Amino acid sequence: MMIRLSSLDMIVAPRMFRFCTVLICAGWLGGCASTGAVPRPFPAAGDRAPATAPTAGRRDTAAEGYAIAATALELRGAPYRNGGADPSGFDCSGFIWYVFAEHGLALPRTVEEQFREGIRVDPDALAAGDLVFFRTDGRSVSHVGLSIGGQQFVHAPSSRGSVRVEHLESSYWRRRFAGARRLR
């Protein structure tokens, strides 16, 4: 029995084989990428991130921004707790502080101090991992969230909520937007 291959089959089949080989190797290598690091205990409320953090408050790559956003998204549903900075309860700046500390990045603990970190980002240029700030109680910056891309952010809202995703273009958040910062 003879199998006849068309010219299209002769082009597609080798490419598909190479693609599958690369995909399998990437998955295998990704599984070997564990650092073996042991997670630190949760920080106490009011503490700064560990002093041993490399390059305090710096984010070097877009991939790291997505990893930070993924950590934040894993905490959806955690309750609000005034002064909270661990998964048993977060306030907004404690949530941001905790997420960045999980990636070895030191940040100040309060909204006002976090607003002074990094560089200003135009709202149209937001990337995953950027901080977004709001004026919810008057003139001063009083709330912070973390951009996850697509004009959405994750945050720990007021005492009636839990960590959740919101849209920057909703009428409530758009009117209160105070600026965005990128940590690099």
Short mmCIF file of C-alpha atoms in Angstrom, two decimals:
data_model
loop_
_atom_site.label_atom_id
_atom_site.label_comp_id
_atom_site.label_asym_id
_atom_site.label_seq_id
_atom_site.Cartn_x
_atom_site.Cartn_y
_atom_site.Cartn_z
CA MET A 1 0.00 0.00 0.00
CA MET A 2 1.38 3.37 -0.99
CA ILE A 3 0.51 6.62 0.80
CA ARG A 4 0.42 9.66 -1.42
CA LEU A 5 1.13 13.02 0.17
CA SER A 6 0.11 16.24 -1.44
CA SER A 7 2.59 19.09 -1.67
CA LEU A 8 0.66 20.84 1.13
CA ASP A 9 1.02 17.77 3.39
CA MET A 10 4.74 17.72 2.73
CA ILE A 11 5.02 21.34 3.93
CA VAL A 12 2.61 21.22 6.90
CA ALA A 13 3.61 17.86 8.42
CA PRO A 14 7.28 18.74 9.17
CA ARG A 15 6.27 22.13 10.57
CA MET A 16 3.64 20.56 12.77
CA PHE A 17 6.18 18.00 14.02
CA ARG A 18 8.67 20.78 14.89
CA PHE A 19 5.93 22.82 16.60
CA CYS A 20 4.83 19.84 18.72
CA THR A 21 8.45 19.03 19.61
CA VAL A 22 9.09 22.63 20.73
CA LEU A 23 5.85 22.67 22.73
CA ILE A 24 6.70 19.42 24.53
CA CYS A 25 10.25 20.60 25.31
CA ALA A 26 8.97 23.93 26.63
CA GLY A 27 6.54 22.17 28.96
CA TRP A 28 9.26 19.84 30.18
CA LEU A 29 11.69 22.69 30.82
CA GLY A 30 8.99 24.77 32.52
CA GLY A 31 8.38 21.93 34.94
CA CYS A 32 12.08 21.93 35.83
CA ALA A 33 12.18 25.67 36.53
CA SER A 34 11.28 25.48 40.21
CA THR A 35 13.70 27.36 42.40
CA GLY A 36 12.99 25.22 45.44
CA ALA A 37 12.47 28.44 47.44
CA VAL A 38 10.51 28.14 50.67
CA PRO A 39 7.81 30.82 51.06
CA ARG A 40 8.26 33.33 53.84
CA PRO A 41 5.68 33.54 56.64
CA PHE A 42 2.96 36.14 56.17
CA PRO A 43 4.08 39.65 57.12
CA ALA A 44 2.58 41.29 60.18
CA ALA A 45 0.27 44.23 59.46
CA GLY A 46 2.21 47.47 59.42
CA ASP A 47 5.56 45.82 58.59
CA ARG A 48 7.50 46.58 55.43
CA ALA A 49 8.43 43.79 53.09
CA PRO A 50 11.61 41.94 54.09
CA ALA A 51 14.81 43.96 53.79
CA THR A 52 16.37 41.08 51.90
CA ALA A 53 14.14 41.73 48.88
CA PRO A 54 16.21 42.27 45.73
CA THR A 55 16.00 45.75 44.20
CA ALA A 56 13.22 47.11 46.38
CA GLY A 57 10.14 48.13 44.41
CA ARG A 58 11.53 47.22 40.98
CA ARG A 59 9.80 45.26 38.19
CA ASP A 60 11.91 44.41 35.15
CA THR A 61 9.71 42.58 32.67
CA ALA A 62 6.19 42.34 31.33
CA ALA A 63 6.23 38.65 32.28
CA GLU A 64 6.86 39.60 35.88
CA GLY A 65 3.91 42.04 35.68
CA TYR A 66 1.66 39.18 34.57
CA ALA A 67 3.02 36.95 37.34
CA ILE A 68 2.26 39.65 39.91
CA ALA A 69 -1.24 40.08 38.47
CA ALA A 70 -1.76 36.29 38.63
CA THR A 71 -0.82 36.26 42.32
CA ALA A 72 -3.31 39.07 42.96
CA LEU A 73 -6.05 37.23 41.09
CA GLU A 74 -5.46 34.08 43.14
CA LEU A 75 -6.49 36.09 46.21
CA ARG A 76 -9.96 36.98 44.88
CA GLY A 77 -12.55 36.46 47.54
CA ALA A 78 -10.23 37.24 50.49
CA PRO A 79 -12.17 39.43 52.92
CA TYR A 80 -11.56 43.09 53.67
CA ARG A 81 -9.94 43.81 57.03
CA ASN A 82 -8.86 47.31 58.06
CA GLY A 83 -5.08 47.22 58.43
CA GLY A 84 -5.00 43.69 56.98
CA ALA A 85 -2.00 42.49 55.00
CA ASP A 86 -2.47 38.73 54.68
CA PRO A 87 -5.02 36.36 53.11
CA SER A 88 -7.14 36.31 56.28
CA GLY A 89 -8.03 39.92 55.40
CA PHE A 90 -6.65 42.83 53.38
CA ASP A 91 -7.05 46.55 53.17
CA CYS A 92 -6.17 48.02 49.77
CA SER A 93 -2.54 48.95 50.41
CA GLY A 94 -1.95 45.80 52.49
CA PHE A 95 -3.16 43.76 49.53
CA ILE A 96 -0.68 45.46 47.16
CA TRP A 97 2.11 45.23 49.73
CA TYR A 98 1.48 41.49 50.22
CA VAL A 99 1.28 40.66 46.49
CA PHE A 100 4.57 42.41 45.71
CA ALA A 101 6.26 40.87 48.78
CA GLU A 102 5.27 37.42 47.46
CA HIS A 103 7.51 38.25 44.47
CA GLY A 104 10.38 39.49 46.63
CA LEU A 105 9.63 43.15 45.90
CA ALA A 106 9.58 45.62 48.79
CA LEU A 107 6.97 48.37 48.82
CA PRO A 108 5.92 50.88 51.45
CA ARG A 109 2.76 49.96 53.33
CA THR A 110 0.46 52.99 52.87
CA VAL A 111 -1.41 54.23 49.79
CA GLU A 112 0.29 57.63 49.91
CA GLU A 113 3.77 56.08 50.08
CA GLN A 114 2.96 53.60 47.30
CA PHE A 115 1.76 56.50 45.13
CA ARG A 116 5.28 57.99 45.31
CA GLU A 117 6.98 54.78 44.06
CA GLY A 118 7.96 54.04 40.45
CA ILE A 119 7.17 56.19 37.44
CA ARG A 120 3.93 57.79 36.29
CA VAL A 121 2.02 55.84 33.62
CA ASP A 122 -0.54 57.22 31.20
CA PRO A 123 -3.89 55.43 31.73
CA ASP A 124 -3.90 54.41 28.06
CA ALA A 125 -0.54 52.65 28.52
CA LEU A 126 -1.38 50.54 31.58
CA ALA A 127 0.17 47.08 31.73
CA ALA A 128 -0.42 44.13 34.03
CA GLY A 129 1.30 44.79 37.35
CA ASP A 130 0.95 48.59 37.27
CA LEU A 131 -0.59 50.26 40.31
CA VAL A 132 -3.77 52.32 39.87
CA PHE A 133 -4.75 54.97 42.42
CA PHE A 134 -8.03 56.66 43.30
CA ARG A 135 -9.39 59.51 45.38
CA THR A 136 -12.33 57.89 47.17
CA ASP A 137 -12.60 60.23 50.16
CA GLY A 138 -11.79 63.69 48.88
CA ARG A 139 -8.64 65.29 47.50
CA SER A 140 -5.91 62.91 48.67
CA VAL A 141 -5.07 59.56 47.12
CA SER A 142 -6.87 57.03 49.31
CA HIS A 143 -7.22 53.75 47.38
CA VAL A 144 -4.93 51.51 45.31
CA GLY A 145 -5.44 48.54 43.02
CA LEU A 146 -3.37 46.46 40.61
CA SER A 147 -3.87 46.57 36.84
CA ILE A 148 -4.44 43.16 35.25
CA GLY A 149 -4.73 44.52 31.70
CA GLY A 150 -7.77 45.17 29.53
CA GLN A 151 -8.76 48.25 31.58
CA GLN A 152 -9.39 46.02 34.60
CA PHE A 153 -7.85 45.99 38.04
CA VAL A 154 -7.97 43.83 41.15
CA HIS A 155 -8.23 45.39 44.61
CA ALA A 156 -9.40 44.99 48.19
CA PRO A 157 -12.44 47.29 48.44
CA SER A 158 -14.16 48.73 51.50
CA SER A 159 -15.36 46.89 54.56
CA ARG A 160 -18.41 45.57 52.67
CA GLY A 161 -16.35 43.67 50.11
CA SER A 162 -13.68 41.17 49.31
CA VAL A 163 -10.78 41.13 46.86
CA ARG A 164 -12.31 41.40 43.41
CA VAL A 165 -11.85 42.64 39.83
CA GLU A 166 -13.34 45.94 38.66
CA HIS A 167 -13.31 47.89 35.40
CA LEU A 168 -11.46 51.22 35.27
CA GLU A 169 -14.08 52.63 32.90
CA SER A 170 -17.01 52.14 35.30
CA SER A 171 -18.50 55.50 36.21
CA TYR A 172 -17.49 55.16 39.88
CA TRP A 173 -13.79 54.43 39.27
CA ARG A 174 -13.36 56.70 36.23
CA ARG A 175 -14.50 59.76 38.24
CA ARG A 176 -12.12 58.93 41.10
CA PHE A 177 -9.02 57.90 39.11
CA ALA A 178 -5.94 59.74 40.47
CA GLY A 179 -3.10 58.18 38.46
CA ALA A 180 -1.05 55.09 37.81
CA ARG A 181 2.51 54.05 38.63
CA ARG A 182 4.84 51.45 37.15
CA LEU A 183 7.49 49.88 39.33
CA ARG A 184 10.68 49.06 37.38
#
